XYZ file of C-alpha atoms in Angstrom:
361
model
C 4.335 -41.202 -1.735
C 3.921 -41.493 2.017
C 1.634 -44.046 3.606
C -1.491 -42.919 5.450
C 0.126 -43.867 8.744
C 3.161 -41.695 7.975
C 0.920 -38.782 6.925
C -0.807 -38.873 10.309
C 2.477 -38.265 12.133
C 2.572 -34.655 13.327
C 4.879 -32.589 15.481
C 2.800 -30.705 18.052
C 4.480 -28.139 20.246
C 1.797 -27.677 22.861
C 3.960 -27.131 25.934
C 7.559 -27.219 27.071
C 6.870 -30.391 29.018
C 5.822 -32.947 26.405
C 4.677 -35.335 29.102
C 2.262 -32.913 30.677
C -1.015 -34.354 29.377
C -3.052 -31.753 31.255
C -1.174 -28.957 29.482
C -1.615 -30.705 26.126
C -5.342 -30.941 26.676
C -5.592 -27.293 27.689
C -3.705 -26.212 24.549
C -6.044 -28.219 22.352
C -9.117 -26.762 24.042
C -7.776 -23.222 23.582
C -6.753 -23.781 19.964
C -3.002 -23.322 20.545
C -1.661 -26.408 18.781
C 1.399 -25.980 16.539
C 1.734 -28.451 13.687
C 4.991 -28.616 11.709
C 5.004 -30.881 8.649
C 7.532 -29.003 6.563
C 10.013 -30.822 4.326
C 8.211 -34.175 4.384
C 7.812 -34.582 0.582
C 4.006 -34.442 0.886
C 2.161 -34.383 -2.450
C -1.310 -34.109 -0.905
C -2.802 -32.493 2.160
C -2.043 -34.806 5.120
C -4.697 -36.577 7.111
C -4.339 -35.217 10.610
C -5.433 -37.147 13.662
C -6.664 -34.107 15.547
C -9.381 -31.514 15.346
C -8.258 -28.876 12.790
C -10.020 -26.190 14.810
C -7.412 -26.624 17.570
C -4.485 -25.653 15.315
C -3.034 -22.165 15.738
C 0.137 -22.576 13.627
C 0.333 -24.839 10.585
C 3.557 -25.264 8.605
C 3.343 -27.261 5.368
C 6.255 -25.583 3.626
C 8.871 -27.281 1.451
C 6.649 -30.053 0.185
C 5.124 -30.949 -3.203
C 1.539 -29.862 -2.589
C -0.390 -28.893 -5.741
C -3.604 -27.920 -3.984
C -5.198 -27.448 -0.587
C -8.716 -28.898 -0.141
C -11.469 -26.328 0.381
C -13.020 -28.406 3.172
C -9.742 -28.662 5.066
C -9.027 -24.927 4.965
C -12.538 -24.041 6.118
C -11.974 -26.046 9.317
C -8.822 -24.177 10.362
C -10.968 -21.734 12.292
C -8.338 -20.763 14.884
C -5.215 -20.743 12.753
C -3.091 -17.629 13.270
C -0.110 -18.504 11.065
C -0.264 -20.569 7.869
C 2.956 -21.336 5.982
C 2.754 -23.169 2.647
C 5.780 -21.668 0.922
C 7.908 -23.699 -1.497
C 5.226 -26.022 -2.838
C 3.574 -26.444 -6.260
C 0.350 -24.583 -5.537
C -1.374 -23.107 -8.589
C -4.227 -21.554 -6.637
C -5.434 -21.011 -3.094
C -8.835 -22.281 -1.939
C -11.651 -19.725 -1.729
C -12.373 -21.011 1.766
C -9.258 -19.187 2.955
C -11.677 -16.335 3.555
C -13.014 -18.313 6.530
C -9.768 -17.782 8.451
C -10.885 -14.735 10.387
C -8.043 -15.058 12.950
C -5.232 -15.488 10.419
C -2.409 -12.979 10.987
C 0.503 -14.402 8.968
C 0.154 -16.023 5.554
C 3.196 -17.223 3.609
C 2.478 -18.519 0.102
C 5.805 -17.592 -1.491
C 7.662 -19.778 -4.003
C 4.627 -21.407 -5.571
C 2.930 -21.189 -8.990
C 0.113 -18.795 -8.125
C -1.285 -16.603 -10.913
C -3.855 -14.841 -8.745
C -4.963 -14.556 -5.143
C -8.592 -15.388 -4.349
C -10.805 -12.353 -3.778
C -11.997 -13.998 -0.556
C -8.616 -13.250 1.005
C -10.119 -9.847 1.756
C -12.210 -11.543 4.453
C -9.083 -12.299 6.491
C -9.598 -9.108 8.483
C -6.885 -9.940 11.042
C -4.149 -10.456 8.450
C -0.979 -8.522 9.333
C 1.605 -10.089 7.038
C 1.155 -11.418 3.511
C 4.137 -12.956 1.740
C 3.474 -13.907 -1.883
C 7.015 -13.569 -3.269
C 8.278 -15.685 -6.164
C 5.006 -16.610 -7.804
C 3.467 -15.732 -11.172
C 1.014 -13.112 -9.983
C -0.078 -10.732 -12.738
C -2.695 -8.880 -10.664
C -3.792 -8.444 -7.069
C -7.461 -8.288 -6.021
C -8.782 -4.811 -6.928
C -10.281 -4.078 -3.528
C -7.604 -5.691 -1.371
C -6.717 -2.381 0.260
C -10.254 -1.616 1.364
C -10.583 -4.721 3.513
C -7.180 -5.713 4.944
C -7.085 -2.770 7.320
C -4.629 -4.470 9.717
C -2.043 -5.432 7.083
C 1.440 -4.269 8.114
C 3.654 -6.055 5.605
C 2.912 -6.828 1.969
C 5.603 -8.674 0.004
C 4.889 -9.442 -3.653
C 8.384 -9.296 -5.137
C 9.481 -11.488 -8.043
C 6.114 -11.726 -9.765
C 4.618 -10.359 -13.026
C 2.714 -7.350 -11.674
C 2.332 -4.418 -14.079
C 0.535 -2.256 -11.533
C -0.655 -2.200 -7.947
C -4.389 -1.706 -7.351
C -5.443 1.814 -6.410
C -6.940 0.455 -3.190
C -3.399 -0.192 -1.888
C -3.366 3.470 -0.865
C -5.986 2.670 1.805
C -3.733 0.301 3.777
C -3.207 2.797 6.577
C -1.499 0.227 8.864
C 1.036 -0.834 6.213
C 4.690 -0.498 7.266
C 6.507 -2.460 4.556
C 5.643 -2.650 0.857
C 8.010 -4.792 -1.203
C 7.162 -4.933 -4.906
C 10.611 -5.262 -6.491
C 11.386 -7.579 -9.389
C 8.074 -7.059 -11.158
C 7.036 -5.178 -14.306
C 5.483 -2.157 -12.601
C 4.838 0.725 -14.983
C 3.517 3.138 -12.375
C 2.511 3.407 -8.737
C -0.869 4.563 -7.405
C -1.088 8.371 -7.467
C -2.770 8.816 -4.104
C -0.365 7.205 -1.646
C -0.624 9.856 1.064
C -2.890 7.681 3.216
C 0.005 5.272 3.892
C 0.911 7.264 6.976
C 2.703 4.341 8.691
C 4.721 3.137 5.698
C 8.398 2.888 6.678
C 9.912 0.833 3.832
C 9.006 1.084 0.143
C 10.931 -1.079 -2.331
C 10.003 -0.910 -6.021
C 13.470 -1.609 -7.417
C 14.352 -3.753 -10.424
C 11.108 -3.454 -12.308
C 12.854 -4.346 -15.576
C 13.113 -0.786 -16.899
C 9.326 -0.357 -16.891
C 8.962 2.169 -14.074
C 9.672 5.676 -15.397
C 7.930 7.999 -12.926
C 7.166 8.194 -9.230
C 4.008 9.807 -7.819
C 4.327 13.222 -6.223
C 2.400 11.925 -3.220
C 5.571 10.203 -1.969
C 6.334 13.450 -0.160
C 3.361 12.811 2.132
C 4.648 9.463 3.416
C 5.484 11.003 6.775
C 6.892 7.771 8.300
C 9.036 6.671 5.349
C 12.559 5.662 6.420
C 13.769 3.641 3.435
C 13.028 4.143 -0.272
C 14.535 1.888 -2.935
C 13.798 2.728 -6.575
C 17.060 1.404 -8.033
C 17.398 -0.185 -11.473
C 14.383 1.333 -13.151
C 14.016 3.969 -15.884
C 13.479 7.018 -13.686
C 14.952 10.264 -15.005
C 13.699 12.640 -12.322
C 12.769 12.270 -8.655
C 9.679 14.135 -7.460
C 10.593 17.344 -5.636
C 8.341 16.245 -2.799
C 10.915 13.630 -1.726
C 12.858 16.538 -0.276
C 10.099 16.847 2.336
C 10.580 13.355 3.806
C 11.953 14.256 7.226
C 12.434 10.659 8.430
C 14.047 9.310 5.253
C 17.391 7.709 6.093
C 18.091 5.494 3.082
C 17.539 6.313 -0.584
C 18.659 3.886 -3.311
C 18.570 5.204 -6.882
C 21.448 3.477 -8.677
C 20.789 1.996 -12.087
C 18.508 4.844 -13.222
C 19.212 7.447 -15.980
C 18.701 10.250 -13.461
C 18.965 13.861 -14.555
C 17.354 15.531 -11.547
C 18.960 15.639 -9.068
C 22.288 15.445 -10.911
C 24.686 12.704 -9.894
C 27.128 15.128 -8.233
C 24.393 15.896 -5.686
C 23.912 12.201 -4.920
C 27.637 11.824 -4.427
C 27.499 14.310 -1.548
C 24.879 12.928 0.832
C 21.212 12.143 1.298
C 20.797 15.477 3.047
C 22.199 17.241 -0.028
C 19.634 15.466 -2.208
C 16.781 16.484 0.079
C 17.985 20.083 0.164
C 18.313 20.179 -3.631
C 14.756 18.917 -4.131
C 13.383 21.194 -1.435
C 15.065 24.242 -2.986
C 13.709 23.267 -6.376
C 10.236 23.196 -4.897
C 10.722 26.574 -3.238
C 11.846 28.051 -6.534
C 8.542 27.011 -8.086
C 10.150 24.788 -10.710
C 7.594 22.009 -10.334
C 5.246 21.430 -13.287
C 1.974 23.388 -12.874
C -0.086 20.244 -12.406
C 2.185 19.250 -9.514
C 2.154 22.607 -7.710
C -1.243 21.881 -6.162
C 0.545 19.232 -4.073
C 2.499 21.935 -2.285
C -0.571 22.883 -0.285
C -0.985 19.284 0.821
C 2.668 19.090 1.830
C 2.359 22.256 3.914
C -0.840 21.065 5.542
C 0.794 17.713 6.321
C 3.760 19.478 7.893
C 6.429 17.921 5.669
C 7.160 21.172 3.831
C 7.366 24.661 5.300
C 9.186 26.691 2.659
C 7.543 29.389 0.587
C 7.252 29.000 -3.129
C 9.307 31.628 -4.934
C 7.407 34.402 -6.632
C 3.980 35.899 -6.078
C 2.260 33.285 -8.201
C 3.882 30.458 -6.261
C 2.768 31.916 -2.935
C -0.830 31.966 -4.130
C -0.775 28.359 -5.280
C 1.118 27.146 -2.237
C -0.741 28.826 0.591
C -4.004 30.472 -0.390
C -5.359 27.058 -1.291
C -5.150 26.135 2.407
C -6.228 29.442 3.929
C -9.240 29.651 1.614
C -10.167 26.006 1.973
C -13.869 25.419 2.599
C -15.421 22.068 3.282
C -18.135 20.621 1.081
C -20.461 20.961 4.031
C -19.728 24.683 4.197
C -20.393 25.218 0.502
C -23.664 23.319 0.747
C -24.844 25.272 3.789
C -28.030 27.395 3.538
C -25.862 30.531 3.559
C -24.057 29.620 0.331
C -26.967 27.846 -1.329
C -29.040 30.993 -0.760
C -26.631 32.957 -2.950
C -27.400 30.573 -5.806
C -31.180 30.613 -5.526
C -33.088 31.522 -8.771
C -34.919 34.300 -6.941
C -31.618 35.967 -6.054
C -29.783 35.279 -9.307
C -32.540 36.730 -11.493
C -33.365 39.707 -9.302
C -33.018 43.189 -10.904
C -29.887 43.791 -8.829
C -27.997 40.760 -10.202
C -29.374 41.013 -13.747
C -27.964 44.515 -13.843
C -24.497 43.124 -13.251
C -24.880 40.987 -16.383
C -26.022 43.752 -18.712
C -23.990 44.146 -21.958
C -23.248 47.751 -21.093
C -21.570 46.720 -17.855
C -19.884 43.536 -19.104
C -18.102 45.304 -21.963
C -17.227 48.544 -20.264
C -13.472 49.525 -20.198
C -13.583 49.562 -16.414
C -14.371 45.858 -16.313
C -11.292 44.809 -18.278
C -8.704 47.402 -17.244
C -8.702 46.848 -13.487
C -5.343 45.951 -11.929
């Protein structure tokens, strides 16, 4: 254990000229102090000889910390980057929600089972690294609040699912959830319009299906689903115009067949796109075609008259809720109109069961 005097020793990078006391003072006043206490075998939060509100970057990684005091965290009001990876932390303090300016948080390689719900209050957070922990769940509403999050890394944990709110992280560019126990992904992922890298590989043979909404990830460049239990890729993947890397090895894939993968990524995309055009998607998935067309990722017609109806009429006949609730449409449903002699005549048994009613083309 280090003495109190040793714990007070800090490395502060406040200016290039260490002897410039005026520059040091200005950095402290503006909250731009960098404190690096990594790899010092600390087993408790150090006693710092400076105002915690002046710290912008705090590195306590590669130590033996088991906890971080609530009172200490609450005073890091101007911290932008906090690195506590490779410690023995079993939980994070709830006061981490006070860090409104925090942009980068690295808590990887600890013993965390959960993340505090208050982490949602870190509105400025852009990068969250929680790899190599024991996380079994993420906060349910994490996606509703962290609107600036660009990178979420939760690989090598015990996650069985990702919260549905993840689909609301519209600024997200990288989602790394490999080496977990994921059984499925959120169905509605189309809002992740800036997502460039999605890695859900090596989920210990638990992940069997991928959501059809992957075809609406218009910015996706890299998709890694290797070493899972996936037998068929969604046809919508053929609509990913920016996709440059697709990793599928280690899966019992049937569709597309392996000979298609052996050709090229373009061959895979063409195969899936043609399959969609031929109307071979399950009926419950065909409603996605309209979304793909509207999003501009798919422009082929669905084969057959039935396919054309399901693929395009849904868009051309689309009416907003506001339109349906307008006085014009609500007037058609008024009791006075519905039970008028004119409409009651349409419902008469003689008319309902006439041959003309049932034999029209």
